[in-house]
Coordinates of C-alpha atoms and ligand atoms in Angstrom, one line a residue:
X474 CA -7.1 -12.7 27.9
X475 CA -6.7 -12.2 24.2
X476 CA -9.9 -12.5 22.2
X477 CA -12.2 -12.5 25.3
X478 CA -14.7 -10.2 23.7
X479 CA -14.1 -11.5 20.2
X480 CA -16.0 -13.6 17.8
X481 CA -13.5 -14.7 15.2
X482 CA -12.9 -18.4 15.6
X483 CA -10.4 -18.9 12.8
X484 CA -6.6 -18.5 13.3
X485 CA -3.5 -18.4 11.3
X486 CA -2.1 -21.8 10.7
X487 CA 1.4 -20.9 11.9
X488 CA 3.5 -17.9 12.8
X489 CA 5.4 -18.2 9.5
X490 CA 2.1 -18.2 7.6
X491 CA 1.0 -15.1 9.5
X492 CA 4.2 -13.3 8.7
X493 CA 4.1 -14.3 5.1
X494 CA 0.5 -13.1 4.8
X495 CA 1.4 -9.8 6.4
X496 CA 4.5 -9.3 4.4
X497 CA 2.5 -10.3 1.3
X498 CA 0.1 -7.5 2.1
X499 CA 2.8 -5.0 2.8
X500 CA 5.0 -5.8 -0.1
X501 CA 3.2 -4.7 -3.2
X502 CA 3.1 -2.1 -5.9
X503 CA 3.9 0.4 -3.2
X504 CA 7.4 -0.9 -2.7
X505 CA 8.0 -1.9 -6.1
X506 CA 6.7 0.8 -8.2
X507 CA 5.6 3.7 -6.1
X508 CA 8.6 3.9 -3.7
X509 CA 11.5 4.2 -6.1
X510 CA 10.0 7.0 -8.1
X511 CA 8.6 8.8 -5.1
X512 CA 12.0 8.8 -3.6
X513 CA 13.7 9.9 -6.8
X514 CA 11.3 12.8 -7.1
X515 CA 11.1 14.0 -3.5
X516 CA 14.7 14.5 -2.7
X517 CA 16.3 11.1 -3.1
X518 CA 18.3 10.2 0.0
X519 CA 16.6 13.0 1.9
X520 CA 13.3 11.4 1.3
X521 CA 14.6 8.0 2.3
X522 CA 15.8 9.4 5.5
X523 CA 12.3 10.8 6.3
X524 CA 10.8 7.6 5.1
X525 CA 12.8 5.6 7.5
X526 CA 12.0 7.9 10.4
X527 CA 8.3 7.6 9.5
X528 CA 8.5 3.9 9.3
X529 CA 10.3 3.4 12.6
X530 CA 8.7 6.1 14.7
X531 CA 5.2 6.1 13.3
X532 CA 4.6 3.0 11.2
X533 CA 6.0 0.5 13.6
X534 CA 4.1 1.7 16.7
X535 CA 0.9 1.9 14.6
X536 CA 1.4 -1.6 13.2
X537 CA 1.8 -2.9 16.7
X538 CA -1.3 -1.0 17.8
X539 CA -3.3 -2.4 15.0
X540 CA -2.3 -6.0 15.7
X541 CA -2.9 -5.6 19.4
X542 CA -6.3 -4.1 18.9
X543 CA -7.2 -6.8 16.5
X544 CA -6.2 -9.7 18.7
X545 CA -7.7 -8.1 21.8
X546 CA -11.1 -7.6 20.2
X547 CA -11.0 -10.6 17.9
X548 CA -12.9 -8.8 15.3
X549 CA -12.6 -6.9 12.0
X550 CA -11.6 -3.2 12.2
X551 CA -15.0 -1.5 12.6
X552 CA -16.6 -4.0 15.0
X553 CA -13.3 -4.5 16.8
X554 CA -12.8 -0.8 17.6
X555 CA -16.4 -0.5 18.7
X556 CA -16.1 -3.4 21.0
X557 CA -12.9 -2.0 22.5
X558 CA -14.6 1.3 23.0
X559 CA -17.4 -0.5 24.7
X560 CA -15.1 -2.3 27.0
X561 CA -13.6 1.1 28.1
X562 CA -17.1 2.5 28.4
X563 CA -16.4 5.0 25.6
X564 CA -18.5 6.2 22.8
X565 CA -19.4 3.8 20.0
X566 CA -18.7 6.7 17.6
X567 CA -15.1 5.6 17.7
X568 CA -16.2 3.1 15.1
X569 CA -15.6 5.9 12.7
X570 CA -11.9 5.2 12.9
X571 CA -12.7 1.7 11.6
X572 CA -15.0 3.1 8.9
X573 CA -12.5 5.6 7.5
X574 CA -9.9 2.8 7.3
X575 CA -12.2 0.3 5.7
X576 CA -13.5 2.7 3.1
X577 CA -10.0 3.7 2.3
X578 CA -9.0 0.1 1.8
X579 CA -11.9 -0.3 -0.6
X580 CA -10.8 2.8 -2.6
X581 CA -7.3 1.6 -2.7
X582 CA -8.4 -1.8 -4.0
X583 CA -10.5 -0.1 -6.7
X584 CA -7.3 1.3 -8.3
X585 CA -5.0 -1.5 -7.3
X586 CA -7.0 -4.0 -9.2
X587 CA -6.8 -1.9 -12.3
X588 CA -3.0 -1.7 -12.2
X589 CA -2.9 -5.4 -11.5
X590 CA -5.0 -6.0 -14.6
X591 CA -2.4 -4.1 -16.6
X592 CA 0.3 -6.2 -15.1
X593 CA -1.5 -9.3 -16.3
X594 CA -1.8 -7.9 -19.8
X595 CA 1.9 -7.0 -19.8
X596 CA 2.9 -10.4 -18.4
X597 CA 1.2 -12.0 -21.3
X598 CA 2.7 -9.7 -23.8
X599 CA 6.2 -10.1 -22.3
X600 CA 6.3 -13.7 -23.4
X601 CA 6.4 -12.4 -27.0
X602 CA 9.3 -10.2 -26.0
X603 CA 9.5 -6.4 -26.3
X604 CA 12.3 -6.5 -28.8
X605 CA 13.0 -3.4 -30.8
X606 CA 10.5 -1.3 -29.0
X607 CA 11.3 2.4 -28.8
X608 CA 9.8 5.0 -26.4
X609 CA 7.1 6.1 -28.8
X610 CA 6.0 2.6 -29.9
X611 CA 6.0 1.5 -26.2
X612 CA 3.9 4.6 -25.3
X613 CA 1.4 3.7 -28.0
X614 CA 1.5 0.1 -26.8
X615 CA 0.6 1.2 -23.3
X616 CA -2.3 3.3 -24.5
X617 CA -3.6 0.5 -26.7
X618 CA -3.1 -2.1 -24.0
X619 CA -5.1 -0.3 -21.4
X620 CA -8.1 -0.6 -23.6
X621 CA -7.9 1.7 -26.6
X622 CA -6.5 -0.6 -29.1
X623 CA -7.8 -2.2 -32.2
X624 CA -6.1 -5.5 -31.7
X625 CA -8.3 -8.1 -29.9
X626 CA -5.6 -8.4 -27.2
X627 CA -5.5 -4.7 -26.7
X628 CA -9.2 -4.1 -26.5
X629 CA -11.6 -3.1 -23.8
X630 CA -13.3 -6.4 -23.7
X631 CA -10.0 -8.1 -23.3
X632 CA -9.1 -5.9 -20.3
X633 CA -12.5 -6.4 -18.8
X634 CA -12.0 -10.2 -19.1
X635 CA -8.6 -9.9 -17.4
X636 CA -10.1 -7.8 -14.6
X637 CA -12.8 -10.4 -14.1
X638 CA -10.2 -13.1 -13.9
X639 CA -8.2 -11.2 -11.4
X640 CA -11.3 -10.6 -9.2
X641 CA -12.4 -14.2 -9.5
X642 CA -8.9 -15.3 -8.3
X643 CA -9.3 -12.9 -5.3
X644 CA -12.8 -14.2 -4.6
X645 CA -11.6 -17.8 -4.6
X646 CA -8.7 -17.2 -2.3
X647 CA -10.5 -14.9 0.2
X648 CA -13.5 -17.1 0.0
X649 CA -11.5 -20.0 1.2
X650 CA -10.7 -18.3 4.4
X651 CA -7.7 -16.9 6.2
X652 CA -5.8 -20.1 6.9
X653 CA -6.9 -22.2 3.8
X654 CA -6.8 -19.2 1.4
X655 CA -4.8 -16.1 2.1
X656 CA -2.1 -17.8 4.2
X657 CA -1.7 -20.7 1.8
X658 CA -1.3 -18.4 -1.2
X659 CA 1.1 -16.1 0.6
X660 CA 3.4 -18.9 1.8
X661 CA 3.8 -20.0 -1.8
X662 CA 3.9 -16.7 -3.6
X663 CA 6.0 -14.6 -1.2
X664 CA 9.1 -16.9 -1.2
X665 CA 8.8 -17.1 -5.0
X666 CA 8.6 -13.4 -5.1
X667 CA 11.8 -12.9 -3.1
X668 CA 13.8 -15.3 -5.3
X669 CA 12.5 -13.7 -8.5
X670 CA 13.3 -10.2 -7.1
X671 CA 16.9 -11.2 -6.4
X672 CA 17.2 -12.6 -9.9
X673 CA 15.9 -9.5 -11.6
X674 CA 18.0 -7.2 -9.3
X675 CA 21.1 -9.2 -10.1
X676 CA 20.4 -9.0 -13.8
X677 CA 19.6 -5.3 -13.8
X678 CA 22.8 -4.5 -11.8
X679 CA 24.9 -6.6 -14.0
X680 CA 23.6 -5.2 -17.2
X681 CA 22.6 -1.6 -16.4
X682 CA 23.9 1.7 -15.2
X683 CA 24.0 1.0 -11.5
X684 CA 26.0 4.1 -10.6
X685 CA 23.3 6.3 -12.0
X686 CA 20.6 4.4 -10.3
X687 CA 22.3 4.7 -6.9
X688 CA 22.7 8.4 -7.3
X689 CA 19.1 8.9 -8.5
X690 CA 17.6 7.0 -5.5
X691 CA 20.0 7.7 -2.7
X692 CA 21.8 11.1 -3.3
X693 CA 20.1 13.6 -1.1
X694 CA 18.6 16.6 -2.9
X695 CA 17.8 18.9 0.0
X696 CA 16.5 21.6 -2.4
X697 CA 13.5 19.4 -3.2
X698 CA 12.6 19.0 0.5
X699 CA 9.5 20.7 1.9
X700 CA 6.4 19.7 3.8
X701 CA 5.4 17.9 0.7
X702 CA 8.3 15.6 1.3
X703 CA 7.1 14.7 4.8
X704 CA 3.6 14.1 3.5
X705 CA 4.9 11.9 0.7
X706 CA 7.1 10.0 3.1
X707 CA 4.3 9.5 5.6
X708 CA 1.7 8.5 3.0
X709 CA 4.2 6.2 1.4
X710 CA 5.0 4.6 4.7
X711 CA 1.3 4.0 5.5
X712 CA 0.6 2.7 2.1
X713 CA 3.6 0.4 2.0
X714 CA 3.0 -1.1 5.5
X715 CA -0.7 -1.5 4.8
X716 CA -1.5 0.5 7.9
X717 CA -4.2 3.1 8.6
X718 CA -6.8 1.1 6.8
X719 CA -7.8 -1.3 9.5
X720 CA -6.3 -4.2 7.6
X721 CA -3.8 -5.2 10.2
X722 CA -6.5 -5.0 12.9
X723 CA -8.3 -7.6 10.9
X724 CA -5.2 -9.7 10.5
X725 CA -4.5 -9.3 14.2
X726 CA -8.0 -10.8 15.0
X727 CA -6.7 -14.1 13.6
X728 CA -3.6 -14.2 15.7
X729 CA -2.9 -16.9 18.2
X730 CA -2.4 -15.6 21.7
X731 CA 1.2 -16.7 21.9
X732 CA 2.5 -14.8 18.8
X733 CA 4.8 -12.1 19.9
X734 CA 3.4 -8.9 18.3
X735 CA 6.4 -6.5 18.7
X736 CA 8.8 -9.1 17.3
X737 CA 6.6 -10.0 14.4
X738 CA 6.0 -6.3 13.6
X739 CA 9.7 -5.7 13.5
X740 CA 10.2 -8.5 11.1
X741 CA 7.4 -7.2 8.8
X742 CA 8.6 -3.6 8.8
X743 CA 12.1 -4.7 8.1
X744 CA 11.2 -6.9 5.2
X745 CA 8.9 -4.3 3.7
X746 CA 11.6 -1.6 3.9
X747 CA 14.3 -3.8 2.5
X748 CA 12.2 -4.7 -0.5
X749 CA 11.4 -1.0 -1.1
X750 CA 15.1 -0.1 -0.9
X751 CA 16.2 -2.8 -3.3
X752 CA 13.3 -2.7 -5.7
X753 CA 14.7 0.4 -7.4
X754 CA 17.7 -1.7 -8.4
X755 CA 15.5 -4.0 -10.4
X756 CA 14.2 -1.0 -12.4
X757 CA 16.5 2.0 -12.7
X758 CA 19.8 0.5 -13.8
X759 CA 18.4 -0.9 -17.0
X760 CA 16.1 2.1 -17.5
X761 CA 19.1 4.4 -17.3
X762 CA 21.3 2.3 -19.5
X763 CA 18.6 2.3 -22.2
X764 CA 18.8 6.1 -22.1
X765 CA 15.3 6.6 -20.7
X766 CA 14.0 9.1 -18.2
X767 CA 13.1 7.8 -14.7
X768 CA 9.6 8.9 -15.5
X769 CA 7.0 8.5 -12.8
X770 CA 3.7 6.8 -12.4
X771 CA 2.3 4.1 -14.7
X772 CA 4.7 5.0 -17.5
X773 CA 7.8 3.8 -15.6
X774 CA 6.5 0.2 -15.4
X775 CA 4.5 0.0 -18.5
X776 CA 6.4 2.2 -21.0
X777 CA 10.0 2.4 -19.9
X778 CA 10.5 -1.1 -18.7
X779 CA 9.4 -2.8 -21.9
X780 CA 11.8 -0.6 -23.9
X781 CA 14.6 -1.4 -21.4
X782 CA 13.9 -5.1 -21.6
X783 CA 13.7 -5.0 -25.4
X784 CA 17.1 -3.3 -25.7
X785 CA 19.1 -5.7 -23.5
X786 CA 20.3 -9.2 -24.2
X787 CA 18.5 -11.6 -21.9
X788 CA 15.7 -9.1 -21.5
X789 CA 13.3 -11.4 -23.3
X790 CA 13.7 -13.9 -20.5
X791 CA 13.8 -11.3 -17.7
X792 CA 10.7 -9.4 -18.7
X793 CA 8.2 -12.2 -17.8
X794 CA 10.0 -12.7 -14.5
X795 CA 9.7 -9.0 -13.8
X796 CA 6.0 -8.7 -14.6
X797 CA 5.4 -12.0 -12.9
X798 CA 6.9 -11.0 -9.6
X799 CA 5.1 -7.6 -9.7
X800 CA 1.9 -9.5 -10.2
X801 CA 2.6 -11.9 -7.3
X802 CA 3.3 -8.9 -5.1
X803 CA 0.1 -7.1 -6.2
X804 CA -2.0 -10.2 -5.8
X805 CA -1.0 -10.9 -2.2
X806 CA -1.8 -7.3 -1.4
X807 CA -5.1 -7.2 -3.1
X808 CA -6.4 -10.3 -1.3
X809 CA -5.5 -8.6 1.9
X810 CA -7.4 -5.5 0.9
X811 CA -10.4 -7.6 0.0
X812 CA -10.2 -9.3 3.4
X813 CA -11.0 -6.0 5.2
X814 CA -14.5 -5.8 3.7
X815 CA -15.1 -9.5 3.6
X816 CA -14.3 -10.1 7.3
X817 CA -16.6 -7.2 8.2
X818 CA -19.5 -8.6 6.1
X819 CA -18.9 -12.0 7.5
X820 CA -19.6 -10.8 11.0
X821 CA -23.2 -10.1 9.9
X822 CA -25.8 -12.7 10.5
X823 CA -26.4 -15.1 7.7
X824 CA -23.5 -13.9 5.5
X825 CA -21.0 -16.5 4.5
X826 CA -17.4 -15.8 3.7
X827 CA -17.8 -16.9 0.1
X828 CA -21.0 -14.9 -0.3
X829 CA -19.3 -11.9 1.1
X830 CA -16.3 -12.3 -1.3
X831 CA -18.6 -12.7 -4.3
X832 CA -20.5 -9.6 -3.3
X833 CA -17.4 -7.5 -2.8
X834 CA -15.9 -8.8 -6.1
X835 CA -19.1 -7.9 -8.0
X836 CA -19.2 -4.4 -6.7
X837 CA -15.5 -4.0 -7.6
X838 CA -16.0 -5.3 -11.0
X839 CA -18.8 -2.7 -11.6
X840 CA -16.5 0.1 -10.5
X841 CA -13.7 -1.3 -12.6
X842 CA -15.9 -1.6 -15.6
X843 CA -16.6 2.1 -15.3
X844 CA -13.0 3.2 -14.5
X845 CA -10.6 0.7 -15.9
X846 CA -9.7 3.1 -18.7
X847 CA -9.5 6.3 -16.8
X848 CA -6.1 7.4 -15.8
X849 CA -7.7 10.4 -14.1
X850 CA -9.5 8.1 -11.7
X851 CA -6.3 6.4 -10.7
X852 CA -4.5 9.7 -10.1
X853 CA -7.4 11.1 -8.1
X854 CA -7.7 8.0 -5.9
X855 CA -4.0 7.8 -5.4
X856 CA -3.9 11.4 -4.2
X857 CA -7.0 11.1 -2.0
X858 CA -5.9 7.9 -0.3
X859 CA -2.3 8.6 0.2
X860 CA -2.5 12.4 0.8
X861 CA -5.6 12.4 2.9
X862 CA -7.4 9.2 3.9
X863 CA -4.5 7.0 4.9
X864 CA -3.0 9.6 7.3
X865 CA -6.4 10.4 8.6
X866 CA -7.2 6.7 9.3
X867 CA -3.8 6.4 11.0
X868 CA -4.4 9.5 13.1
X869 CA -7.7 8.2 14.4
X870 CA -6.4 4.7 15.0
X871 CA -3.3 5.9 16.9
X872 CA -5.3 8.4 18.9
X873 CA -7.8 5.7 19.8
X874 CA -5.0 3.3 20.8
X875 CA -3.0 5.8 22.8
X876 CA -5.6 8.0 24.4
X877 CA -8.9 6.2 24.5
X878 CA -7.7 2.7 25.5
X879 CA -6.2 2.3 28.9
X880 CA -2.7 0.9 29.2
X881 CA -4.0 -2.2 30.9
X882 CA -6.2 -2.9 27.9
X883 CA -3.3 -3.8 25.7
X884 CA -0.9 -5.2 28.2
X885 CA -2.2 -8.7 27.4
X886 CA -1.1 -8.1 23.8
X887 CA 2.1 -6.1 24.0
X888 CA 3.4 -7.1 27.4
X889 CA 4.8 -4.8 30.1
X890 CA 8.2 -3.2 30.4
X891 CA 10.5 -1.2 28.1
X892 CA 8.7 -2.1 24.9
X893 CA 5.3 -1.1 26.3
X894 CA 6.7 2.1 27.7
X895 CA 8.4 3.1 24.5
X896 CA 5.3 2.1 22.5
X897 CA 2.9 4.0 24.7
X898 CA 5.0 7.1 24.7
X899 CA 5.2 7.1 20.9
X900 CA 1.6 6.3 20.3
X901 CA 0.4 9.1 22.6
X902 CA 2.9 11.9 22.3
X903 CA 4.6 11.5 18.9
X904 CA 2.4 9.7 16.4
X905 CA -0.9 11.6 16.6
X906 CA 0.6 15.2 16.7
X907 CA 3.1 14.4 14.0
X908 CA 0.5 12.9 11.6
X909 CA -1.8 15.8 12.3
X910 CA 0.8 18.5 11.5
X911 CA 2.0 16.7 8.3
X912 CA -1.6 16.1 7.3
X913 CA -2.6 19.8 7.5
X914 CA 0.5 21.3 6.0
X915 CA 1.2 18.6 3.5
X916 CA -2.4 18.6 2.3
X917 CA -2.4 22.3 1.7
X918 CA 0.9 22.1 -0.1
X919 CA -0.5 19.4 -2.4
X920 CA -3.6 21.4 -3.1
X921 CA -1.4 24.3 -4.1
X922 CA 0.6 22.1 -6.4
X923 CA -2.1 20.0 -7.9
X924 CA -4.9 22.4 -8.3
X925 CA -2.8 25.6 -8.7
X926 CA -4.5 27.4 -5.9
X927 CA -2.3 30.2 -4.6
X928 CA -2.0 30.1 -0.8
X929 CA -1.7 33.1 1.5
X930 CA 1.8 34.5 2.0
X931 CA 2.6 33.2 5.5
X932 CA 1.8 29.7 4.4
X933 CA 4.0 30.0 1.4
X934 CA 6.9 30.8 3.7
X935 CA 6.3 27.5 5.5
X936 CA 5.5 25.4 2.5
X937 CA 7.8 26.7 -0.1
X938 CA 7.3 28.7 -3.3
X939 CA 3.8 29.6 -4.2
X940 CA 2.2 28.7 -7.4
X941 CA 2.2 31.7 -9.7
X942 CA -0.3 32.0 -12.5
X943 CA 1.4 31.9 -15.9
X944 CA 1.8 35.3 -17.4
X945 CA -0.6 36.4 -20.2
Ligands
LIG934 N1 1.0 -2.3 1.0 C1 0.6 -2.5 -0.3 C2 1.7 -2.0 -1.3 O1 2.7 -1.6 -0.9 C3 -0.7 -1.7 -0.6 C4 -1.7 -1.8 0.4 C5 -2.1 -0.7 1.1 C6 -2.2 -3.1 0.8 C7 -3.0 -0.8 2.1 C8 -3.1 -3.2 1.8 C9 -3.5 -2.0 2.4 O2 1.5 -2.1 -2.4

């Protein structure tokens, strides 16, 4: 029976609440901000094709595995995996799979909260409008806003204050528990998010250069495709679906026995992918019509978007909606990231949920205080988590679910029959080898790119052009 070896006593209030909380976790900056430019840069439509393959054949089975393991064990990622290993008389060292994931979620949160803090600052600024801003004044505004400015509302102290506010909001929500906190917030914010997204997309399509946006996002550019593309697609899929970090194991631990895991997973994957595919239409049409580059990373959101809004009639109204919806999406993801650590701590004797949340929030604030102004930290963490740790966590979790756990172990969670057969085939024969290959080649490729290390010739044949030291 589900939960027989478990200790969690709390449950989601309803299936709808569980879905909203999961979609809230999945839909975040990853869909909204990372997906569109990653797609544009990595081969457009070709990337999207790989992405969809990764989501369907790797993401979906892994998501089901995580929920199933969570509900079966009834515990957070680390304890849950250990208890399942015990039940199969296997080594406790499998707990490592949970550890990798949980640490990764913490790293992700450490940069996620910083970007969320910027979003708060920009949301506040957007009420004043961005009228007449050009690319260079917007660039300066971004640098000032993230804490280098003279103005009191562009200063480091101001940013630290916003960071503290953001973390306190997280602590309050996570501290109130899964049903009374996370689920409640998600059932309000996510529907609001969807409505606001449709409004902004409609506005952007009506006022911007939609044709150019379509070709930037969807037109396949096969010449940009390499192993890097696969790694980018896989890392993006993991990040976007919130898998490979033990989070969905934790969410699964709060599932009622009668919730259908395959069906719910399908719904969550579909919503997340849909948002990623349409998010670009909130952004690129007006970015292009303002004559801006589809620049990547932070600058797209925080430099180009203000210029775009400032140059378009109605932009003054749309800008707060845009930054508001991005903040909603980021907040429902950050509370889920915090839940990973909190639910683990809570399983310790004498630790309360609120105490655990305050502790985690405090540590995060200290990290934030040190790194809130460092773009290098964000880049590095982004690279480490997406290029390495997320696929690694997913590899361990899928291997564990497919090869260490017996089929019977998860029958109570996933049922028997065609779905079970397909799932078990994928999670054993497809998911782990595929992740492994992508991880090895993709990581080397990225190293070559990022750190300009020339690789041996035979690898270059596989991975594409080698990096050549500049002459002279
Ligand atoms: N899925 C979230 C996003 O797309 C980020 C996230 C990753 C949240 C991992 C939780 C766990 O922004």
